[in-house]
Coordinates of C-alpha atoms and ligand atoms in Angstrom, one line a residue:
X181 CA -10.1 -1.6 7.4
X182 CA -9.5 -2.4 3.8
X183 CA -6.2 -0.9 2.4
X184 CA -5.5 -1.1 -1.3
X185 CA -2.2 -0.5 -2.9
X186 CA -2.5 0.7 -6.5
X187 CA -0.8 2.6 -9.2
X188 CA -1.4 2.7 -12.9
X189 CA 2.4 2.7 -13.3
X190 CA 4.1 -0.6 -12.6
X191 CA 7.2 -1.4 -10.6
X192 CA 6.9 1.4 -8.0
X193 CA 7.1 -0.8 -4.9
X194 CA 3.4 -1.7 -4.3
X195 CA 4.0 -5.4 -3.7
X196 CA 7.2 -4.8 -1.6
X197 CA 5.3 -2.4 0.6
X198 CA 2.3 -4.8 0.7
X199 CA 4.5 -7.6 2.0
X200 CA 6.0 -5.5 4.7
X201 CA 2.7 -4.0 5.8
X202 CA 1.0 -7.4 6.1
X203 CA 3.8 -8.7 8.3
X204 CA 4.1 -5.6 10.4
X205 CA 0.4 -5.1 11.0
X206 CA 0.0 -8.7 12.1
X207 CA 3.0 -8.3 14.5
X208 CA 1.3 -5.2 15.9
X209 CA -1.7 -7.4 16.7
X210 CA -4.0 -6.3 13.9
X211 CA -5.1 -9.5 12.2
X212 CA -4.4 -8.5 8.5
X213 CA -5.0 -10.7 5.5
X214 CA -3.6 -10.2 2.0
X215 CA -5.6 -10.4 -1.3
X216 CA -3.1 -10.7 -4.1
X217 CA -4.9 -9.4 -7.3
X218 CA -1.8 -9.9 -9.5
X219 CA -1.6 -12.8 -11.9
X220 CA 0.5 -15.7 -10.5
X221 CA 0.0 -14.2 -7.0
X222 CA 3.7 -13.3 -6.4
X223 CA 3.1 -11.4 -3.2
X224 CA 1.0 -14.2 -1.6
X225 CA 3.6 -16.8 -2.7
X226 CA 6.5 -15.0 -1.1
X227 CA 4.6 -14.4 2.1
X228 CA 3.5 -18.0 2.3
X229 CA 7.1 -19.1 2.2
X230 CA 8.0 -16.5 4.8
X231 CA 5.3 -17.3 7.3
X232 CA 2.7 -20.0 6.6
X233 CA 0.4 -18.7 9.3
X234 CA -0.4 -15.5 7.4
X235 CA -3.9 -15.3 5.8
X236 CA -3.3 -15.1 2.1
X237 CA -5.7 -15.1 -0.8
X238 CA -5.4 -14.7 -4.6
X239 CA -8.1 -13.4 -7.0
X240 CA -7.8 -11.5 -10.2
X241 CA -11.4 -11.2 -11.3
X242 CA -13.7 -8.4 -10.2
X243 CA -16.1 -10.8 -8.5
X244 CA -13.2 -12.9 -7.1
X245 CA -11.6 -9.9 -5.4
X246 CA -14.9 -8.7 -4.1
X247 CA -15.8 -12.1 -2.6
X248 CA -12.4 -12.6 -0.9
X249 CA -12.4 -9.1 0.6
X250 CA -16.0 -9.4 1.9
X251 CA -15.4 -12.7 3.4
X252 CA -12.2 -11.7 5.1
X253 CA -13.6 -8.4 6.5
X254 CA -16.8 -10.1 7.7
X255 CA -14.7 -12.5 9.6
X256 CA -12.9 -9.6 11.4
X257 CA -9.7 -9.2 9.4
X258 CA -8.2 -6.1 8.1
X259 CA -7.3 -6.6 4.4
X260 CA -4.5 -5.4 2.2
X261 CA -5.1 -5.6 -1.6
X262 CA -2.1 -5.7 -3.8
X263 CA -3.1 -4.7 -7.4
X264 CA -1.2 -5.1 -10.6
X265 CA 0.6 -2.1 -12.0
X266 CA -1.8 -1.2 -14.7
X267 CA -5.2 0.2 -15.2
X268 CA -8.0 -2.3 -15.3
X269 CA -10.7 -4.2 -13.4
X270 CA -8.5 -5.0 -10.5
X271 CA -7.6 -1.4 -9.8
X272 CA -11.2 -0.2 -10.3
X273 CA -12.4 -2.9 -7.9
X274 CA -9.8 -1.9 -5.4
X275 CA -10.9 1.7 -5.5
X276 CA -14.5 0.6 -4.9
X277 CA -13.7 -1.7 -2.0
X278 CA -10.9 0.2 -0.1
X279 CA -11.3 2.5 2.8
X280 CA -7.8 3.7 2.2
X281 CA -5.8 3.6 -1.1
X282 CA -2.1 4.0 -0.9
X283 CA -0.5 5.1 -4.1
X284 CA 3.2 4.3 -4.1
X285 CA 5.1 6.6 -6.5
X286 CA 8.7 6.8 -7.5
X287 CA 10.2 10.2 -7.8
X288 CA 10.3 11.0 -11.5
X289 CA 8.2 13.3 -13.7
X290 CA 7.5 10.4 -16.0
X291 CA 6.2 8.1 -13.2
X292 CA 4.1 11.0 -12.0
X293 CA 2.4 11.4 -15.4
X294 CA 1.7 7.6 -15.5
X295 CA 0.2 7.8 -12.0
X296 CA -2.5 10.3 -13.1
X297 CA -4.7 7.4 -14.2
X298 CA -5.1 6.0 -10.7
X299 CA -5.3 9.4 -9.1
X300 CA -8.2 10.2 -11.4
X301 CA -9.9 6.9 -10.6
X302 CA -9.6 7.5 -6.8
X303 CA -10.9 11.1 -7.2
X304 CA -13.9 10.0 -9.3
X305 CA -14.7 7.3 -6.7
X306 CA -14.4 9.9 -3.9
X307 CA -16.8 12.2 -5.6
X308 CA -19.4 9.4 -6.3
X309 CA -19.4 7.8 -2.8
X310 CA -21.0 8.9 0.3
X311 CA -18.4 10.2 2.8
X312 CA -15.7 10.7 0.1
X313 CA -14.5 7.1 0.4
X314 CA -11.8 5.9 -0.3
X315 CA -9.4 8.0 1.8
X316 CA -6.1 8.1 -0.1
X317 CA -2.4 8.9 0.3
X318 CA 0.5 9.0 -2.1
X319 CA 3.6 7.4 -0.7
X320 CA 7.0 8.3 -2.3
X321 CA 9.0 5.1 -2.7
X322 CA 12.5 4.1 -3.6
X323 CA 13.7 7.6 -2.7
X324 CA 17.4 8.4 -2.6
X325 CA 19.3 10.3 0.1
X326 CA 19.3 14.1 -0.6
X327 CA 17.4 13.7 -3.9
X328 CA 16.9 17.3 -5.0
X329 CA 13.9 16.2 -7.2
X330 CA 11.8 15.3 -4.1
X331 CA 10.6 18.8 -3.2
X332 CA 9.6 19.6 -6.8
X333 CA 7.7 16.3 -7.2
X334 CA 5.9 17.0 -3.8
X335 CA 5.1 20.5 -5.1
X336 CA 3.7 19.1 -8.4
X337 CA 1.6 16.6 -6.6
X338 CA -0.3 19.3 -4.7
X339 CA -2.5 20.0 -7.7
X340 CA -3.9 16.5 -7.8
X341 CA -5.8 16.7 -4.5
X342 CA -4.5 13.6 -2.9
X343 CA -2.2 14.2 0.1
X344 CA 1.4 12.9 0.1
X345 CA 2.6 11.1 3.2
X346 CA 5.5 12.8 5.0
X347 CA 7.1 9.3 5.3
X348 CA 9.1 8.1 2.3
X349 CA 10.1 4.5 1.7
X350 CA 13.7 4.9 0.9
X351 CA 15.7 2.8 -1.6
X352 CA 17.3 0.0 0.5
X353 CA 19.0 -3.1 -0.7
X354 CA 17.6 -5.0 2.3
X355 CA 14.1 -4.1 1.3
X356 CA 14.7 -5.4 -2.2
X357 CA 16.3 -8.7 -1.2
X358 CA 13.9 -9.8 1.6
X359 CA 10.3 -10.8 1.5
X360 CA 9.9 -8.6 4.6
X361 CA 12.4 -6.6 6.7
X362 CA 10.0 -6.3 9.6
X363 CA 11.1 -9.3 11.7
X364 CA 14.8 -9.2 11.3
X365 CA 16.7 -7.4 14.2
X366 CA 19.4 -6.4 11.7
X367 CA 17.0 -4.1 9.9
X368 CA 15.1 -2.6 12.8
X369 CA 17.8 -0.3 14.3
X370 CA 17.8 3.4 14.2
X371 CA 17.4 4.4 10.6
X372 CA 17.3 0.8 9.5
X373 CA 15.1 -0.3 6.5
X374 CA 12.2 -1.4 8.7
X375 CA 11.9 2.1 10.2
X376 CA 10.3 3.6 7.0
X377 CA 7.5 1.1 7.1
X378 CA 7.0 1.6 10.8
X379 CA 6.8 5.4 10.3
X380 CA 4.4 5.1 7.4
X381 CA 2.1 2.9 9.6
X382 CA 2.3 5.3 12.5
X383 CA 1.6 8.3 10.2
X384 CA -1.1 7.0 7.9
X385 CA -2.6 3.7 9.1
X386 CA -2.6 3.6 12.9
X387 CA -4.6 6.8 13.3
X388 CA -7.3 5.4 10.9
X389 CA -7.4 2.0 12.6
X390 CA -7.7 3.7 16.0
X391 CA -10.5 5.9 14.7
X392 CA -12.3 2.9 13.2
X393 CA -12.1 1.1 16.5
X394 CA -13.4 4.2 18.4
X395 CA -16.4 4.5 16.0
X396 CA -17.3 0.8 16.3
X397 CA -17.2 1.1 20.1
X398 CA -19.6 4.0 20.1
Ligands
ATP161 N1 12.3 0.4 -0.9 C1 12.9 -0.3 -1.9 N2 14.3 -0.4 -2.0 C2 14.9 -1.1 -3.0 N3 14.2 -1.8 -3.9 C3 12.9 -1.7 -3.9 C4 12.2 -1.0 -2.9 N4 10.8 -1.1 -3.2 C5 10.7 -1.9 -4.3 N5 12.0 -2.3 -4.7 C6 12.3 -3.1 -5.9 O1 11.6 -2.5 -7.0 C7 11.1 -3.5 -7.9 C8 9.6 -3.3 -8.1 O2 9.0 -3.5 -6.8 P1 7.6 -4.2 -6.7 O3 7.5 -5.5 -7.4 O4 7.3 -4.1 -5.2 O5 6.7 -3.1 -7.5 P2 5.2 -3.2 -7.9 O6 4.7 -1.8 -7.9 O7 4.5 -4.2 -7.1 O8 5.4 -3.7 -9.4 P3 4.2 -4.3 -10.4 O9 3.5 -3.1 -10.9 O10 5.0 -5.0 -11.4 O11 3.3 -5.2 -9.6 C9 11.5 -4.8 -7.3 O12 12.7 -5.3 -7.9 C10 11.7 -4.5 -5.8 O13 12.6 -5.4 -5.2
MG162 MG1 3.3 -5.8 -7.7

């Protein structure tokens, strides 16, 4: 499965989520590579220092991203693409290539307005493609405890036609400070910072991976 993380708004937690997803999916036994489509490849660089066994690639051109993703998926890997936080070739390519686009979004009316660009791109691609690909989900990120704005932003999002994951990635200092929180026992306890990523994977990614496996076995 090819999972793209994208938002036309920058700084919403795409790369942070990408790092944690790559580590966690590999730990669950799903061989998952990263294609870092950001200039200077910050996500790939951090992950390389964290675990040199991870499969990490960097490409910023349309053809480069396409080549890396094709090669990795043909050799049996799942792929996560981390796009830069702006509209452009990388995000358009990501929408074309992905089976699932995750759209991280911070809870603010302004961020929501700046996210409309990527939402429209995904919707357009869904209309054009056979089978409505890519599947997509908005993920609220950096949410605060008891934030009264969350229900109204969820309500506002209903009109855009892309479902919002029940799981939120909460604002946690450990998530900010660590390349990944997924292997550190201190972060995995009940309600620890790792649990949000685990819940998101259980809610959004595992059902699709299992479905993909079932279809390929038929
Ligand atoms: N759950 C979280 N808790 C606390 N801080 C977070 C969380 N997620 C992201 N951050 C912080 O928010 C900032 C932006 O995160 P990140 O770089 O992942 O966003 P991005 O969407 O990839 O940005 P860009 O558009 O520039 O690529 C970083 O300082 C990161 O540490
Ligand atoms: Mg980023």
